[in-house]
GROMACS .gro file of C-alpha atoms in nm:
model
  389
    1MET     CA    1   0.913  -2.288  -0.173
    2ASP     CA    2   0.956  -2.546  -0.453
    3VAL     CA    3   1.277  -2.717  -0.567
    4VAL     CA    4   1.347  -2.464  -0.843
    5GLU     CA    5   1.317  -2.168  -0.606
    6ARG     CA    6   1.539  -2.339  -0.350
    7TRP     CA    7   1.798  -2.405  -0.617
    8ILE     CA    8   1.789  -2.041  -0.729
    9VAL     CA    9   1.832  -1.921  -0.371
   10LEU     CA   10   2.123  -2.163  -0.319
   11SER     CA   11   2.289  -2.058  -0.645
   12ASN     CA   12   2.272  -1.692  -0.541
   13ARG     CA   13   2.416  -1.765  -0.197
   14ARG     CA   14   2.670  -2.037  -0.289
   15PRO     CA   15   2.744  -2.004  -0.662
   16MET     CA   16   3.062  -2.216  -0.653
   17ILE     CA   17   2.887  -2.504  -0.477
   18THR     CA   18   2.597  -2.515  -0.723
   19ALA     CA   19   2.836  -2.476  -1.016
   20GLY     CA   20   3.039  -2.772  -0.888
   21ILE     CA   21   2.724  -2.984  -0.858
   22VAL     CA   22   2.626  -2.894  -1.213
   23ALA     CA   23   2.977  -2.978  -1.340
   24VAL     CA   24   2.967  -3.324  -1.181
   25ILE     CA   25   2.620  -3.398  -1.320
   26VAL     CA   26   2.714  -3.279  -1.671
   27ALA     CA   27   3.038  -3.482  -1.668
   28ALA     CA   28   2.854  -3.798  -1.558
   29PHE     CA   29   2.580  -3.762  -1.818
   30GLY     CA   30   2.834  -3.671  -2.086
   31VAL     CA   31   3.053  -3.979  -2.028
   32ILE     CA   32   2.748  -4.205  -2.020
   33SER     CA   33   2.601  -4.049  -2.333
   34LEU     CA   34   2.923  -4.103  -2.525
   35ARG     CA   35   2.856  -4.478  -2.525
   36PHE     CA   36   2.523  -4.443  -2.704
   37GLU     CA   37   2.505  -4.556  -3.067
   38GLN     CA   38   2.557  -4.298  -3.338
   39ARG     CA   39   2.370  -4.310  -3.674
   40GLY     CA   40   2.197  -4.624  -3.559
   41ALA     CA   41   2.470  -4.869  -3.665
   42ARG     CA   42   2.779  -4.677  -3.555
   43PRO     CA   43   2.889  -4.784  -3.203
   44GLY     CA   44   2.925  -4.532  -2.921
   45ASP     CA   45   3.258  -4.381  -2.821
   46ASP     CA   46   3.393  -4.547  -2.506
   47THR     CA   47   3.756  -4.444  -2.541
   48LEU     CA   48   3.940  -4.292  -2.248
   49ALA     CA   49   4.047  -3.988  -2.448
   50ALA     CA   50   3.686  -3.902  -2.535
   51ALA     CA   51   3.585  -3.938  -2.171
   52LEU     CA   52   3.872  -3.714  -2.057
   53ILE     CA   53   3.775  -3.444  -2.309
   54VAL     CA   54   3.416  -3.439  -2.182
   55VAL     CA   55   3.524  -3.445  -1.816
   56ALA     CA   56   3.776  -3.162  -1.868
   57SER     CA   57   3.520  -2.957  -2.056
   58SER     CA   58   3.262  -3.015  -1.780
   59ALA     CA   59   3.511  -2.924  -1.508
   60SER     CA   60   3.535  -2.571  -1.648
   61LEU     CA   61   3.169  -2.521  -1.554
   62VAL     CA   62   3.280  -2.470  -1.193
   63ILE     CA   63   3.383  -2.113  -1.283
   64LYS     CA   64   3.093  -2.045  -1.521
   65ARG     CA   65   2.953  -1.763  -1.306
   66VAL     CA   66   3.277  -1.597  -1.196
   67ARG     CA   67   3.462  -1.645  -1.527
   68PRO     CA   68   3.193  -1.705  -1.790
   69TRP     CA   69   3.412  -1.616  -2.090
   70TRP     CA   70   3.687  -1.851  -1.982
   71THR     CA   71   3.426  -2.123  -1.939
   72LEU     CA   72   3.290  -2.053  -2.289
   73ALA     CA   73   3.637  -2.082  -2.438
   74LEU     CA   74   3.709  -2.411  -2.259
   75THR     CA   75   3.373  -2.575  -2.333
   76LEU     CA   76   3.391  -2.465  -2.697
   77ALA     CA   77   3.743  -2.604  -2.717
   78GLY     CA   78   3.617  -2.933  -2.571
   79ALA     CA   79   3.336  -2.962  -2.827
   80VAL     CA   80   3.569  -2.875  -3.116
   81GLY     CA   81   3.846  -3.096  -2.979
   82TYR     CA   82   3.619  -3.400  -2.956
   83THR     CA   83   3.481  -3.337  -3.306
   84CYS     CA   84   3.829  -3.311  -3.453
   85TYR     CA   85   3.950  -3.614  -3.252
   86SER     CA   86   3.667  -3.848  -3.344
   87GLY     CA   87   3.558  -3.698  -3.676
   88VAL     CA   88   3.193  -3.771  -3.587
   89PHE     CA   89   2.909  -3.584  -3.422
   90ASN     CA   90   2.816  -3.673  -3.066
   91ALA     CA   91   2.570  -3.460  -2.869
   92ALA     CA   92   2.741  -3.558  -2.541
   93ALA     CA   93   3.045  -3.354  -2.638
   94THR     CA   94   2.835  -3.036  -2.675
   95LEU     CA   95   2.656  -3.080  -2.340
   96PRO     CA   96   2.904  -2.863  -2.138
   97LEU     CA   97   2.885  -2.594  -2.408
   98LEU     CA   98   2.503  -2.606  -2.386
   99VAL     CA   99   2.516  -2.536  -2.011
  100CYS     CA  100   2.772  -2.258  -2.056
  101LEU     CA  101   2.566  -2.074  -2.318
  102GLY     CA  102   2.260  -2.110  -2.096
  103THR     CA  103   2.446  -1.943  -1.810
  104ILE     CA  104   2.566  -1.659  -2.033
  105ALA     CA  105   2.211  -1.601  -2.158
  106SER     CA  106   2.080  -1.588  -1.801
  107ILE     CA  107   2.329  -1.333  -1.662
  108PHE     CA  108   2.414  -1.106  -1.957
  109PRO     CA  109   2.194  -0.868  -2.158
  110ALA     CA  110   2.003  -1.017  -2.448
  111ARG     CA  111   2.216  -0.855  -2.717
  112VAL     CA  112   2.535  -0.999  -2.564
  113ALA     CA  113   2.382  -1.346  -2.531
  114ILE     CA  114   2.249  -1.343  -2.889
  115ALA     CA  115   2.580  -1.226  -3.033
  116THR     CA  116   2.774  -1.488  -2.835
  117THR     CA  117   2.538  -1.769  -2.935
  118ALA     CA  118   2.539  -1.666  -3.300
  119ALA     CA  119   2.921  -1.650  -3.311
  120THR     CA  120   2.950  -1.991  -3.142
  121CYS     CA  121   2.701  -2.153  -3.378
  122CYS     CA  122   2.877  -2.007  -3.684
  123PHE     CA  123   3.213  -2.136  -3.562
  124LEU     CA  124   3.070  -2.485  -3.498
  125THR     CA  125   2.909  -2.486  -3.841
  126ILE     CA  126   3.248  -2.418  -4.004
  127VAL     CA  127   3.408  -2.692  -3.793
  128GLY     CA  128   3.138  -2.936  -3.898
  129ILE     CA  129   3.185  -2.853  -4.266
  130VAL     CA  130   3.562  -2.895  -4.245
  131VAL     CA  131   3.576  -3.203  -4.022
  132GLY     CA  132   3.268  -3.390  -4.140
  133PRO     CA  133   3.208  -3.341  -4.511
  134ASP     CA  134   3.011  -3.668  -4.516
  135TRP     CA  135   2.793  -3.590  -4.215
  136LEU     CA  136   2.419  -3.617  -4.237
  137LEU     CA  137   2.217  -3.295  -4.230
  138VAL     CA  138   2.073  -3.386  -3.890
  139GLU     CA  139   2.426  -3.413  -3.750
  140ARG     CA  140   2.522  -3.070  -3.881
  141ILE     CA  141   2.204  -2.926  -3.731
  142GLY     CA  142   2.266  -3.108  -3.403
  143LEU     CA  143   2.617  -2.965  -3.370
  144VAL     CA  144   2.475  -2.610  -3.352
  145GLY     CA  145   2.125  -2.700  -3.235
  146TRP     CA  146   2.221  -2.827  -2.889
  147PRO     CA  147   2.417  -2.512  -2.794
  148LEU     CA  148   2.127  -2.306  -2.931
  149VAL     CA  149   1.885  -2.496  -2.707
  150GLY     CA  150   2.106  -2.412  -2.409
  151ALA     CA  151   2.098  -2.042  -2.492
  152ILE     CA  152   1.720  -2.050  -2.529
  153ILE     CA  153   1.681  -2.223  -2.191
  154GLY     CA  154   1.908  -1.962  -2.032
  155GLY     CA  155   1.702  -1.680  -2.182
  156LEU     CA  156   1.379  -1.834  -2.055
  157THR     CA  157   1.534  -1.877  -1.710
  158LYS     CA  158   1.633  -1.510  -1.706
  159ALA     CA  159   1.281  -1.407  -1.808
  160ARG     CA  160   1.133  -1.625  -1.534
  161ASN     CA  161   1.368  -1.481  -1.274
  162ARG     CA  162   1.274  -1.129  -1.378
  163TYR     CA  163   0.905  -1.216  -1.357
  164VAL     CA  164   0.947  -1.365  -1.010
  165THR     CA  165   1.144  -1.061  -0.897
  166ALA     CA  166   0.877  -0.829  -1.037
  167VAL     CA  167   0.602  -1.024  -0.860
  168GLN     CA  168   0.791  -1.015  -0.531
  169THR     CA  169   0.858  -0.643  -0.571
  170ARG     CA  170   0.492  -0.574  -0.640
  171ALA     CA  171   0.394  -0.786  -0.338
  172GLN     CA  172   0.638  -0.598  -0.115
  173LEU     CA  173   0.515  -0.265  -0.253
  174ALA     CA  174   0.153  -0.367  -0.199
  175THR     CA  175   0.234  -0.470   0.158
  176ALA     CA  176   0.411  -0.141   0.224
  177LEU     CA  177   0.123   0.059   0.075
  178TYR     CA  178  -0.127  -0.142   0.279
  179GLU     CA  179   0.067  -0.079   0.600
  180GLN     CA  180   0.094   0.290   0.515
  181GLU     CA  181  -0.279   0.309   0.442
  182MET     CA  182  -0.359   0.132   0.769
  183ALA     CA  183  -0.134   0.373   0.958
  184GLN     CA  184  -0.307   0.667   0.790
  185ARG     CA  185  -0.646   0.522   0.879
  186VAL     CA  186  -0.541   0.478   1.241
  187MET     CA  187  -0.413   0.835   1.252
  188ALA     CA  188  -0.732   0.966   1.089
  189GLU     CA  189  -0.943   0.773   1.338
  190ARG     CA  190  -0.739   0.908   1.628
  191LEU     CA  191  -0.786   1.262   1.498
  192ARG     CA  192  -1.158   1.205   1.455
  193MET     CA  193  -1.195   1.070   1.808
  194SER     CA  194  -0.991   1.357   1.950
  195ARG     CA  195  -1.219   1.604   1.771
  196ASP     CA  196  -1.528   1.429   1.903
  197ILE     CA  197  -1.395   1.423   2.259
  198HIS     CA  198  -1.299   1.791   2.237
  199ASP     CA  199  -1.641   1.889   2.104
  200VAL     CA  200  -1.826   1.695   2.372
  201VAL     CA  201  -1.608   1.807   2.661
  202ALA     CA  202  -1.595   2.172   2.553
  203HIS     CA  203  -1.969   2.180   2.492
  204HIS     CA  204  -2.066   2.044   2.832
  205LEU     CA  205  -1.791   2.212   3.033
  206ALA     CA  206  -1.894   2.550   2.895
  207THR     CA  207  -2.244   2.484   3.026
  208LEU     CA  208  -2.116   2.364   3.362
  209ASN     CA  209  -1.900   2.673   3.394
  210LEU     CA  210  -2.197   2.903   3.342
  211GLN     CA  211  -2.419   2.705   3.575
  212ILE     CA  212  -2.153   2.705   3.848
  213GLY     CA  213  -2.116   3.081   3.815
  214THR     CA  214  -2.493   3.122   3.832
  215ALA     CA  215  -2.517   2.900   4.140
  216ARG     CA  216  -2.245   3.100   4.318
  217HIS     CA  217  -2.435   3.424   4.267
  218LEU     CA  218  -2.766   3.271   4.375
  219LEU     CA  219  -2.659   3.106   4.698
  220ASP     CA  220  -2.895   3.339   4.882
  221LYS     CA  221  -3.182   3.209   4.667
  222PRO     CA  222  -3.202   2.838   4.744
  223ASP     CA  223  -3.471   2.755   4.487
  224THR     CA  224  -3.286   2.915   4.196
  225ALA     CA  225  -2.955   2.768   4.308
  226ALA     CA  226  -3.113   2.425   4.329
  227GLN     CA  227  -3.234   2.458   3.970
  228ALA     CA  228  -2.883   2.551   3.859
  229LEU     CA  229  -2.736   2.255   4.046
  230ALA     CA  230  -2.995   2.023   3.890
  231GLY     CA  231  -2.897   2.152   3.547
  232MET     CA  232  -2.532   2.093   3.629
  233HIS     CA  233  -2.612   1.738   3.733
  234ALA     CA  234  -2.805   1.666   3.413
  235ASN     CA  235  -2.537   1.826   3.198
  236SER     CA  236  -2.257   1.629   3.366
  237GLU     CA  237  -2.452   1.305   3.314
  238ALA     CA  238  -2.493   1.387   2.945
  239ALA     CA  239  -2.121   1.461   2.915
  240LEU     CA  240  -2.028   1.134   3.083
  241ARG     CA  241  -2.270   0.943   2.862
  242GLU     CA  242  -2.127   1.086   2.541
  243ILE     CA  243  -1.767   1.035   2.653
  244LYS     CA  244  -1.843   0.674   2.745
  245GLY     CA  245  -1.991   0.625   2.399
  246LEU     CA  246  -1.677   0.766   2.237
  247VAL     CA  247  -1.451   0.547   2.450
  248ARG     CA  248  -1.666   0.246   2.360
  249LEU     CA  249  -1.602   0.322   1.992
  250LEU     CA  250  -1.231   0.295   2.060
  251ARG     CA  251  -1.268  -0.041   2.234
  252GLU     CA  252  -1.531  -0.214   2.021
  253GLU     CA  253  -1.558  -0.217   1.643
  254ASP     CA  254  -1.939  -0.248   1.640
  255ALA     CA  255  -2.006  -0.009   1.928
  256GLY     CA  256  -2.142   0.249   1.687
  257ALA     CA  257  -2.454   0.039   1.640
  258ASP     CA  258  -2.577   0.132   1.990
  259GLY     CA  259  -2.736   0.452   1.864
  260PRO     CA  260  -2.748   0.691   1.567
  261LEU     CA  261  -2.492   0.964   1.528
  262PRO     CA  262  -2.611   1.324   1.569
  263GLY     CA  263  -2.699   1.506   1.251
  264LEU     CA  264  -2.894   1.794   1.099
  265ASP     CA  265  -3.215   1.695   1.278
  266ASP     CA  266  -3.042   1.752   1.615
  267ILE     CA  267  -2.941   2.112   1.549
  268GLY     CA  268  -3.267   2.227   1.707
  269ARG     CA  269  -3.155   2.067   2.033
  270LEU     CA  270  -2.834   2.270   2.016
  271VAL     CA  271  -3.035   2.588   1.964
  272SER     CA  272  -3.243   2.510   2.272
  273TRP     CA  273  -2.928   2.442   2.471
  274ALA     CA  274  -2.777   2.777   2.367
  275ARG     CA  275  -3.093   2.965   2.460
  276THR     CA  276  -3.100   2.793   2.799
  277ASN     CA  277  -2.744   2.908   2.861
  278GLY     CA  278  -2.804   3.278   2.797
  279VAL     CA  279  -2.745   3.308   2.422
  280ASP     CA  280  -3.034   3.436   2.213
  281THR     CA  281  -3.012   3.199   1.919
  282ASN     CA  282  -3.217   3.223   1.601
  283SER     CA  283  -3.205   2.966   1.323
  284LEU     CA  284  -3.309   3.010   0.962
  285VAL     CA  285  -3.340   2.739   0.697
  286ARG     CA  286  -3.344   2.822   0.327
  287GLY     CA  287  -3.418   2.571   0.057
  288THR     CA  288  -3.565   2.227   0.093
  289PRO     CA  289  -3.413   2.030   0.382
  290ARG     CA  290  -3.309   1.681   0.282
  291PRO     CA  291  -3.090   1.412   0.435
  292THR     CA  292  -2.735   1.352   0.321
  293THR     CA  293  -2.448   1.120   0.405
  294PRO     CA  294  -2.375   1.046   0.774
  295ASP     CA  295  -2.028   1.204   0.771
  296VAL     CA  296  -2.165   1.530   0.631
  297GLU     CA  297  -2.450   1.534   0.884
  298LEU     CA  298  -2.212   1.470   1.172
  299ALA     CA  299  -1.973   1.739   1.048
  300ALA     CA  300  -2.259   1.989   1.022
  301TYR     CA  301  -2.376   1.906   1.375
  302ARG     CA  302  -2.028   1.935   1.524
  303VAL     CA  303  -1.963   2.266   1.346
  304VAL     CA  304  -2.281   2.421   1.487
  305GLN     CA  305  -2.206   2.270   1.828
  306GLU     CA  306  -1.855   2.416   1.838
  307ALA     CA  307  -1.974   2.755   1.711
  308LEU     CA  308  -2.246   2.774   1.976
  309THR     CA  309  -2.005   2.659   2.246
  310ASN     CA  310  -1.769   2.943   2.149
  311ALA     CA  311  -2.063   3.184   2.155
  312VAL     CA  312  -2.163   3.069   2.505
  313LYS     CA  313  -1.806   3.112   2.629
  314HIS     CA  314  -1.711   3.434   2.451
  315ALA     CA  315  -2.041   3.609   2.363
  316HIS     CA  316  -2.266   3.528   2.657
  317GLY     CA  317  -2.585   3.732   2.655
  318SER     CA  318  -2.554   3.824   2.286
  319GLN     CA  319  -2.751   3.717   1.985
  320VAL     CA  320  -2.643   3.433   1.756
  321ARG     CA  321  -2.780   3.370   1.410
  322ILE     CA  322  -2.763   3.029   1.241
  323THR     CA  323  -2.841   3.002   0.871
  324LEU     CA  324  -2.868   2.674   0.679
  325VAL     CA  325  -2.891   2.711   0.300
  326TYR     CA  326  -2.970   2.396   0.100
  327ARG     CA  327  -2.826   2.436  -0.248
  328PRO     CA  328  -2.851   2.183  -0.534
  329THR     CA  329  -2.517   2.022  -0.454
  330THR     CA  330  -2.393   2.186  -0.134
  331LEU     CA  331  -2.509   2.280   0.213
  332LEU     CA  332  -2.402   2.621   0.344
  333ILE     CA  333  -2.397   2.676   0.721
  334GLU     CA  334  -2.331   3.020   0.869
  335VAL     CA  335  -2.309   3.101   1.239
  336GLU     CA  336  -2.266   3.467   1.338
  337ASN     CA  337  -2.236   3.634   1.678
  338PRO     CA  338  -2.084   3.953   1.820
  339LEU     CA  339  -1.718   3.923   1.913
  340LEU     CA  340  -1.707   4.019   2.282
  341THR     CA  341  -1.393   3.827   2.392
  342ALA     CA  342  -1.110   3.643   2.218
  343THR     CA  343  -1.204   3.311   2.061
  344ASP     CA  344  -1.000   2.996   2.092
  345SER     CA  345  -0.834   3.073   1.760
  346ALA     CA  346  -0.665   3.364   1.932
  347THR     CA  347  -0.586   3.179   2.254
  348GLY     CA  348  -0.436   2.866   2.103
  349GLY     CA  349  -0.737   2.636   2.153
  350LEU     CA  350  -0.813   2.331   1.942
  351GLY     CA  351  -1.180   2.395   1.864
  352LEU     CA  352  -1.141   2.577   1.534
  353ALA     CA  353  -0.852   2.354   1.427
  354GLY     CA  354  -1.061   2.044   1.493
  355MET     CA  355  -1.354   2.203   1.312
  356ALA     CA  356  -1.139   2.264   1.005
  357GLU     CA  357  -1.008   1.906   1.007
  358ARG     CA  358  -1.359   1.767   1.037
  359VAL     CA  359  -1.489   1.979   0.749
  360ARG     CA  360  -1.198   1.879   0.525
  361ALA     CA  361  -1.254   1.513   0.607
  362ALA     CA  362  -1.617   1.549   0.495
  363GLY     CA  363  -1.507   1.711   0.166
  364GLY     CA  364  -1.612   2.065   0.256
  365GLN     CA  365  -1.460   2.409   0.310
  366LEU     CA  366  -1.441   2.625   0.624
  367ASP     CA  367  -1.417   3.003   0.642
  368VAL     CA  368  -1.372   3.185   0.976
  369ASP     CA  369  -1.389   3.565   0.985
  370SER     CA  370  -1.383   3.806   1.278
  371ALA     CA  371  -1.382   4.138   1.092
  372GLY     CA  372  -1.614   4.420   1.196
  373GLY     CA  373  -1.666   4.296   1.551
  374THR     CA  374  -1.866   3.993   1.431
  375PHE     CA  375  -1.741   3.641   1.457
  376ARG     CA  376  -1.860   3.443   1.155
  377VAL     CA  377  -1.818   3.074   1.080
  378ALA     CA  378  -1.916   2.965   0.727
  379VAL     CA  379  -1.903   2.603   0.618
  380GLU     CA  380  -1.982   2.459   0.277
  381LEU     CA  381  -2.039   2.083   0.270
  382PRO     CA  382  -2.118   1.852  -0.024
  383LEU     CA  383  -2.485   1.757  -0.033
  384GLU     CA  384  -2.527   1.403  -0.164
  385VAL     CA  385  -2.879   1.272  -0.139
  386ARG     CA  386  -2.893   0.920   0.002
  387GLU     CA  387  -3.074   0.657  -0.198
  388PRO     CA  388  -3.394   0.528  -0.034
  389VAL     CA  389  -3.356   0.188   0.130
   0.00000   0.00000   0.00000
């Protein structure tokens, strides 16, 4: 913070103290300036009466912020009183009036400051004509010019203060917007991670549940039960591996570089998984397959994963049809299966809600329909072709 800013802060907090300091400085400079030569050959004014007029006029500056109009009247009376007393022009006598007009210009609207300055200058011009008919032109100009300079300085000070306030307001607004954006990003990341964890856990736990049920019914067949237990072991390892990867993303910023995210090319693995777990799954691709952005590919993978997980849980032993339609600007994904039991949308689960949030985050649309005994999930995602590296 520079000296000017510190002075502004002090004047806002302690206006009487700063006004008193200004009054003392103006009185000292005014008395000293009275002794300077006038018109080159005319000696300065070192009389006690002249000094008292300037000091009294400067003393009124103490109340310039709390009683600005009283201060204007007293400083104007001091300037006119000295002019009438000495009959000559002396810029030192107008110094308190200069400061007063500057204060008025800095705290009042522009129209008030202009009107006040104009009226003061007109009054001083009349006084100069009456008191000093033999004055030089430069003296007549000086009598109104110095107060005018004070008003201009006050106006510039007000403009600067407004500019500084505007800059500070914009900085505070930018900081608030940045904090809000960061909070929204954190919340969005938390939602994304919760969706990922739900998808992974639900996907693998559904498989474990089926394999445990199979193993219980095949306890009298050791070989088949052993195969089911081996599948449970492999599936639990895969679940732990994916959950560890998700937790690593929460702890390390660059943990995502350990491996690629699942996408459209991994949907075939989901189809194989569904078939292994008792769901006859058929996939159909229409159009020309092509890669798209990572968020769209991940959303497509998670949608198919969640739909197949629901089919394994609620339509075990039925047939599921997956259709991927590549359009010029969108990718349409449809997953259909018979509705044998209630889905998680009817039981309060988070699968479909997370699926909808993920699709919206990728810029797509989700439609879930269970009419006619068929559960249908339709997703339309934007298809933006990635530029070749």
